[in-house]
């Protein structure tokens, strides 16, 4: 079965760190570009970061640049989002998603993992 | 950055009716990279439409997309109970990948 599963969310204090994981099954991460999105409680969707299939290109939203890092493991089955210097406004459900081929948008999404930032 | 504005914010209809959702971009979407997603309560977004009008795999033909330039439309014919959800348009032609604020179909 082709799917994405996120984990690693939880409660962290402002200024703290968390690492989110996105496990892919049914395909490897070097065959697709991949992205992270987030959705704050009661709010809309926001793009956070993307990584190309080769891993050579990484992009970040201005709101997280310099604090978040996207990466993947050597087996190319798990993608990560390392989040540093967390702020209250980073609290959200974080989704990983697969960028489709040939002008197809984000065609597969995980179920999301919730991040809470509070003291 | 391309900003997207969806209208209306909420749309009240009944099963069997037709829904028309709008999405306006702050500048021309020359690449045609405009998508629509459905998000049911407590679930992840689900891709409905890519490239303005191309239905994603498994999406029934009651969902259709149209438009060009800066104005785009998602039409849902013959509404069924499971169609009452949030709908987002998205620009994905290059980062930042932006979303409209959503239309709640209720």
PDB file of N, CA, C and O in Angstrom, chain A residues 1-2 7 9 16 32 43 46 49 52 57 60 66-67 70 94-96 115:
ATOM      1  N   UNK A   1       0.841  -1.191   0.000  1.00  0.00           N
ATOM      2  CA  UNK A   1       0.000   0.000   0.000  1.00  0.00           C
ATOM      3  C   UNK A   1       0.879   1.244   0.000  1.00  0.00           C
ATOM      4  O   UNK A   1       1.855   1.331   0.729  1.00  0.00           O
ATOM      5  N   UNK A   2       0.509   2.195  -0.820  1.00  0.00           N
ATOM      6  CA  UNK A   2       1.249   3.452  -0.898  1.00  0.00           C
ATOM      7  C   UNK A   2       0.660   4.423   0.112  1.00  0.00           C
ATOM      8  O   UNK A   2      -0.534   4.747   0.050  1.00  0.00           O
ATOM      9  N   UNK A   7       4.869  11.050  12.399  1.00  0.00           N
ATOM     10  CA  UNK A   7       4.904  10.907  13.842  1.00  0.00           C
ATOM     11  C   UNK A   7       5.966  11.837  14.410  1.00  0.00           C
ATOM     12  O   UNK A   7       6.741  12.453  13.662  1.00  0.00           O
ATOM     13  N   UNK A   9       5.104  14.366  16.748  1.00  0.00           N
ATOM     14  CA  UNK A   9       4.519  15.571  17.330  1.00  0.00           C
ATOM     15  C   UNK A   9       4.374  15.436  18.837  1.00  0.00           C
ATOM     16  O   UNK A   9       4.588  14.368  19.409  1.00  0.00           O
ATOM     17  N   UNK A  16      12.013  25.467  22.421  1.00  0.00           N
ATOM     18  CA  UNK A  16      12.440  24.078  22.359  1.00  0.00           C
ATOM     19  C   UNK A  16      12.530  23.543  20.949  1.00  0.00           C
ATOM     20  O   UNK A  16      12.362  24.275  19.968  1.00  0.00           O
ATOM     21  N   UNK A  32      10.251  11.192  -5.767  1.00  0.00           N
ATOM     22  CA  UNK A  32       9.304  12.298  -5.731  1.00  0.00           C
ATOM     23  C   UNK A  32       9.880  13.438  -4.908  1.00  0.00           C
ATOM     24  O   UNK A  32      10.602  13.203  -3.935  1.00  0.00           O
ATOM     25  N   UNK A  43      -7.532  27.093  11.481  1.00  0.00           N
ATOM     26  CA  UNK A  43      -6.981  27.941  10.422  1.00  0.00           C
ATOM     27  C   UNK A  43      -6.802  27.175   9.122  1.00  0.00           C
ATOM     28  O   UNK A  43      -7.082  25.972   9.040  1.00  0.00           O
ATOM     29  N   UNK A  46      -0.909  25.910   5.342  1.00  0.00           N
ATOM     30  CA  UNK A  46       0.296  26.714   5.094  1.00  0.00           C
ATOM     31  C   UNK A  46       1.431  25.797   4.685  1.00  0.00           C
ATOM     32  O   UNK A  46       1.721  24.809   5.365  1.00  0.00           O
ATOM     33  N   UNK A  49       7.841  23.575   3.993  1.00  0.00           N
ATOM     34  CA  UNK A  49       9.139  23.242   3.431  1.00  0.00           C
ATOM     35  C   UNK A  49       8.993  22.165   2.371  1.00  0.00           C
ATOM     36  O   UNK A  49       8.043  21.377   2.411  1.00  0.00           O
ATOM     37  N   UNK A  52      13.519  18.385  -2.996  1.00  0.00           N
ATOM     38  CA  UNK A  52      13.453  17.721  -4.291  1.00  0.00           C
ATOM     39  C   UNK A  52      13.741  16.234  -4.154  1.00  0.00           C
ATOM     40  O   UNK A  52      14.279  15.777  -3.136  1.00  0.00           O
ATOM     41  N   UNK A  57      17.771  20.164  -3.549  1.00  0.00           N
ATOM     42  CA  UNK A  57      17.073  21.437  -3.398  1.00  0.00           C
ATOM     43  C   UNK A  57      16.144  21.381  -2.201  1.00  0.00           C
ATOM     44  O   UNK A  57      15.311  20.482  -2.102  1.00  0.00           O
ATOM     45  N   UNK A  60      12.123  26.689   2.036  1.00  0.00           N
ATOM     46  CA  UNK A  60      11.457  26.942   3.306  1.00  0.00           C
ATOM     47  C   UNK A  60      10.582  28.181   3.203  1.00  0.00           C
ATOM     48  O   UNK A  60      10.942  29.160   2.531  1.00  0.00           O
ATOM     49  N   UNK A  66      15.652  29.240   8.698  1.00  0.00           N
ATOM     50  CA  UNK A  66      16.668  29.418   9.729  1.00  0.00           C
ATOM     51  C   UNK A  66      16.352  28.681  11.022  1.00  0.00           C
ATOM     52  O   UNK A  66      17.216  28.575  11.892  1.00  0.00           O
ATOM     53  N   UNK A  67      15.123  28.190  11.151  1.00  0.00           N
ATOM     54  CA  UNK A  67      14.737  27.458  12.370  1.00  0.00           C
ATOM     55  C   UNK A  67      14.391  25.998  12.087  1.00  0.00           C
ATOM     56  O   UNK A  67      14.602  25.132  12.937  1.00  0.00           O
ATOM     57  N   UNK A  70      14.659  20.463   6.705  1.00  0.00           N
ATOM     58  CA  UNK A  70      14.082  19.274   6.088  1.00  0.00           C
ATOM     59  C   UNK A  70      15.214  18.339   5.679  1.00  0.00           C
ATOM     60  O   UNK A  70      16.279  18.786   5.234  1.00  0.00           O
ATOM     61  N   UNK A  94       0.880  19.102  11.562  1.00  0.00           N
ATOM     62  CA  UNK A  94       1.851  19.070  10.476  1.00  0.00           C
ATOM     63  C   UNK A  94       1.585  17.860   9.591  1.00  0.00           C
ATOM     64  O   UNK A  94       1.454  16.732  10.091  1.00  0.00           O
ATOM     65  N   UNK A  95       1.497  18.128   8.299  1.00  0.00           N
ATOM     66  CA  UNK A  95       1.270  17.073   7.307  1.00  0.00           C
ATOM     67  C   UNK A  95       2.482  16.963   6.382  1.00  0.00           C
ATOM     68  O   UNK A  95       3.030  17.991   5.952  1.00  0.00           O
ATOM     69  N   UNK A  96       2.858  15.737   6.047  1.00  0.00           N
ATOM     70  CA  UNK A  96       3.785  15.569   4.939  1.00  0.00           C
ATOM     71  C   UNK A  96       2.957  15.196   3.707  1.00  0.00           C
ATOM     72  O   UNK A  96       1.860  14.618   3.819  1.00  0.00           O
ATOM     73  N   UNK A 115       1.516  19.337  16.810  1.00  0.00           N
ATOM     74  CA  UNK A 115       2.558  19.991  17.583  1.00  0.00           C
ATOM     75  C   UNK A 115       1.925  21.083  18.434  1.00  0.00           C
ATOM     76  O   UNK A 115       1.218  21.944  17.918  1.00  0.00           O
TER      77      UNK A 115
END
